[in-house]
């Protein structure tokens, strides 16, 4: 005997019917789904039975039938991510539970909570498996993102950015020296965070395989907001914020002794070994300025950087209009973010306008279009590093007795520069006001999409996306600039163009009640082209006019075209069984323009699977553990070469000894060419990364607490890189396939709600933790080390070293005995350096993690995010300078009594026995510190990069509905926000997150880098 | 269409082949830039022509050089100048004069490298494209032998009927007669360099050239490269050094004392007056107590303006170099019937003439520089030392060969009082060509021809 039960399923929040809800008789295969009105009908046994209602994005609900014939149900929205729908490869939506790999999704709120206008840095501390570094506190600074450890030795480790299924460029383009001068941001900084609905980080090759070779470093998938689900209403959202930036950490200076040496005051002496501050009257170094007295009292003031840097401000305003009905939707937005930097006269402005619209047509077609125009503009980006125009370099040589307030007057009536002292430094106000490096990037990206639905769950999609920008920079050096008295300028222009076309069939079908099948079969054509023209003039004639009509001498110019094309065929098949078991296959074959013509194709597959054990074996489910999913995958992803590396080439002649100006051709009017330094290799094969991972998602107490744990292992082999070779071969590098680098790691993500009371108080926690063990397993032949890039120091470099994590800081360290004690020279009292250079310290951290606490009560919410990193190192040449030059706080010790370095003296007896005795040699403080080799002693600048940072705080209030109903507003939300407000790290001088190389691979170095910032401000958001 | 996809991978930015004539000027400038710049600098401190007065070159002046010091020079000479010259030779089979020009230039640079570094990659060098990226090192004497064979081959190759690299030949303008003189003169200097280690070979070689009447450099035949405008980044390397770090070096007191002892009128050309209007030097090694002027700069004579113009030439080989070899051969009694005094005086006069300084009564009897048969070798080598001012590489070679003048090591030196006997092998070779560079100590191990 059986009977029929029916009912209506509605949403608990709005009471609207929910179509498509899966209704299952528990313990059987019997089920139905709700129709468009939310109604269902099901045949059930005569007695008892429990109905299980499930729907993507809703909490699963069980209801005993009892004797009822009508069972109406209200379903609640699920806030936990485990049940979420995720956007996966190609912008196709899949249920999170069907995925056999780890993903982490961030919604717009999580991204924009702290009103950060930089999307890349707004992800810091929030995603497991991902490390994000902000390289400087200057406007427009670069951000480096590494997903699951570095995989490539020299070809970059930045993930691919994909917006609504279309890849966009996130390259840090830099023609000028990254070690000095202005540093430009990665182009991903163009994205307006307010336009983002959600982001998903795809971490492993299996997750990323469908993006092809460019996904080897992971994929950041971005879904932009749309007007979908607007239910016929137009809504307008306005978001405004203002934030203020200050330096997060100034170096801790000693404030007892003045500039000079040997106890004698010398304001231009570059070091802090002068007399004690006693208010004595001394010669005024600012006497060049009119009205300045000849002598002044010698006192400790704010350090130079504190006097020079200012509070930066950012105003961010955006407005968006969105709306739609069942079959059309649209969204438009306009935003402007204007920042003034902490460095005077520096700024960056980003303006975006975007349109996204879609329509569902009656004849089974749908179409979608989106376009964004972005203008990123900077009037001046500050210089840093070691150049005579870098105030940061000057700061390494300037004590606390200098008053720079008169310096704001930087130009004499005759146009010469007003600077103090020896004439070695430029007046920093001169530099920031006259030597401006400007940038303007105009960018358009977007897509058109046309879909045709053959039947329910089978759709053919054609999508063409582009990303085009023109990035023009101009660097100016004014006449009368120290070290460049003739003035100079350069123009640097990049024209970037990417065209990405996909045609694919998307299938998502239930077969019977037990099986589901979904899959994709498609082709992809990706064309990228970047054209660069760099030109410069060595001197100008009339001041302040930077044009080739006004130059002395000849301009020089270089131009470069870089063009590549990748064609791919790909497929994906996901089979599901009873909503609790899934297996997923992907395969892709690529043809690349950059590989040898007869071997330009490569294939890579992946397989992944997942089982939701709590649904497969309902008895597993108990009062505590309510959800258990196991997953695993194996996959490969290939990567092609850079363009034009197959052959050796010639270039214009020229030479440079690293010290002075060098020689350029033409030489006295004669043209000269020289064979390039690199030997091309015509038989390259693709790089390949192979990885596997296993993971589990466990939900406790109805997903009140969830844990997502992953272990992964990846191997990147056949790497294409330039091996340094003996110059006596006639060349210095050869391009080879070689090398093996492995990453093994653990990622944990814990999400929970410890407290949720009836009165509306709620405390949510989200914690993530990542540990990646990276190892360089093989380089090339017997090669032990590979230079990752010039670190800019003669004796310290960034190196991939056999058997070590990538990269290591390489140089000379202190000799230690077996007990680990530092051996001290008995002639100098200084630690003894090792004879040979070697790996000194690793750069990547042991682990990193983030912890977010969210408290909410009646419209008030408080969110606090900490980020922690343990281990890893930074070589800070700034710190070496502070010490050697006698400005560091620690150099205050022993000024009168001398210094005994904590180490041991080594003595070797005539029999050859070595004994160590505690060092007791007293050395004069100044000679101790100034005897260190500034660039040769790696340990002097070595800094433990561990830190804890208070990344984000926001305290907000949303007006309650009862008040809003009397106003035209749909919502009003105000908040106070802060970022990087607090830092704890072992060294008192710098934030160890800074880097002089931005997003490049030679990490772990810092030299005269502009300090990072903390910021706070207010945010107002309202809709109507 | 998929086969065609690689067509866009043809390099649009750089050529994959270049005519030989455009390779020669780069090779000439690149090698000579180092001859007159980085390689000159360390040697000029070590032979105590110059002394440091600031931080920039202090370590070099104290002999504190490492495997990183000459990395650039080594790399750009091998993987630049020498490689380009080898390419000219390899791709110019139909153009014998092109090959001769490149071969002579190549021999000159290889000798320069062998003199400074000792054993160097030679036979297996410059073969990277063919797959040898770890060339073996040849002994210095073997390099010398083959250089001389190469120079002979080049001289034989010269073909009056055939094309020459003319416009692009920045040191000889395609004058093949001058190239032959240059080649013979290199041989002359090379043979003389062996005087101490193998006097017979040196004597036979030098005599053979002088007796055969083979063309050698004559008065006015200076082989040198004239540099160009700073604004076009064509300037002389010493101009660049002066322009950027003018106050970091000056005259060594050793050199000033030698000029003073000889009442040498060249002092006003080789040096500038200091702020007090005097010619003064400072001790090498940058001691802390150097006299300072009001603006904190050391009081010292800086090197002569003739060396630090944008367009100042860098000499490779001059007429007076050849005269000095002739005079030395005579003093050594290698040449029957030669008039040693006359050749000594001709050599010194040629060195004066090079700078346009009148020799006056400098060589007259009674003057300190007047020829003294009992002390002729010392006198000649002292004159040689003066004549090579600001030509550090050759000055260092001749000082190591002869030990004249005797030098007191720099103050604050890191070597326990030994002036380096050679340049250290560079990091790029030690790391990437493991096992091939011989293990040497630059303070203990002289190069093969240096037995003094």
mmCIF file with all atom_site columns, C-alpha atoms in Angstrom, chain A residues 8 45 60 97 99 164 201 204 212 285 303 317 397 440 478 639 664 688 762 786 954 980 993:
data_model
loop_
_atom_site.group_PDB
_atom_site.id
_atom_site.type_symbol
_atom_site.label_atom_id
_atom_site.label_alt_id
_atom_site.label_comp_id
_atom_site.label_asym_id
_atom_site.label_entity_id
_atom_site.label_seq_id
_atom_site.pdbx_PDB_ins_code
_atom_site.Cartn_x
_atom_site.Cartn_y
_atom_site.Cartn_z
_atom_site.occupancy
_atom_site.B_iso_or_equiv
_atom_site.pdbx_formal_charge
_atom_site.auth_seq_id
_atom_site.auth_comp_id
_atom_site.auth_asym_id
_atom_site.auth_atom_id
_atom_site.pdbx_PDB_model_num
ATOM 1  C CA . UNK A 1 8   ? 4.944  23.436 -1.262  1.00 0.00 ? 8   UNK A CA 1
ATOM 2  C CA . UNK A 1 45  ? 4.716  4.010  1.884   1.00 0.00 ? 45  UNK A CA 1
ATOM 3  C CA . UNK A 1 60  ? 19.106 20.496 3.991   1.00 0.00 ? 60  UNK A CA 1
ATOM 4  C CA . UNK A 1 97  ? 30.303 19.059 -3.044  1.00 0.00 ? 97  UNK A CA 1
ATOM 5  C CA . UNK A 1 99  ? 34.455 18.847 -6.591  1.00 0.00 ? 99  UNK A CA 1
ATOM 6  C CA . UNK A 1 164 ? 33.918 35.888 -15.730 1.00 0.00 ? 164 UNK A CA 1
ATOM 7  C CA . UNK A 1 201 ? 41.089 30.432 -5.765  1.00 0.00 ? 201 UNK A CA 1
ATOM 8  C CA . UNK A 1 204 ? 46.104 22.713 -7.978  1.00 0.00 ? 204 UNK A CA 1
ATOM 9  C CA . UNK A 1 212 ? 45.553 25.188 -19.806 1.00 0.00 ? 212 UNK A CA 1
ATOM 10 C CA . UNK A 1 285 ? 74.051 72.469 8.121   1.00 0.00 ? 285 UNK A CA 1
ATOM 11 C CA . UNK A 1 303 ? 64.222 61.108 12.216  1.00 0.00 ? 303 UNK A CA 1
ATOM 12 C CA . UNK A 1 317 ? 33.536 56.371 -4.356  1.00 0.00 ? 317 UNK A CA 1
ATOM 13 C CA . UNK A 1 397 ? 72.762 57.844 6.103   1.00 0.00 ? 397 UNK A CA 1
ATOM 14 C CA . UNK A 1 440 ? 48.755 56.353 -17.379 1.00 0.00 ? 440 UNK A CA 1
ATOM 15 C CA . UNK A 1 478 ? 65.313 67.878 -13.811 1.00 0.00 ? 478 UNK A CA 1
ATOM 16 C CA . UNK A 1 639 ? 53.505 24.983 -19.753 1.00 0.00 ? 639 UNK A CA 1
ATOM 17 C CA . UNK A 1 664 ? 76.276 52.343 -26.345 1.00 0.00 ? 664 UNK A CA 1
ATOM 18 C CA . UNK A 1 688 ? 55.138 19.910 -16.680 1.00 0.00 ? 688 UNK A CA 1
ATOM 19 C CA . UNK A 1 762 ? 26.553 35.807 16.785  1.00 0.00 ? 762 UNK A CA 1
ATOM 20 C CA . UNK A 1 786 ? 70.872 29.045 -10.235 1.00 0.00 ? 786 UNK A CA 1
ATOM 21 C CA . UNK A 1 954 ? 35.968 46.883 10.765  1.00 0.00 ? 954 UNK A CA 1
ATOM 22 C CA . UNK A 1 980 ? 47.592 46.722 9.170   1.00 0.00 ? 980 UNK A CA 1
ATOM 23 C CA . UNK A 1 993 ? 56.883 41.956 4.232   1.00 0.00 ? 993 UNK A CA 1
#
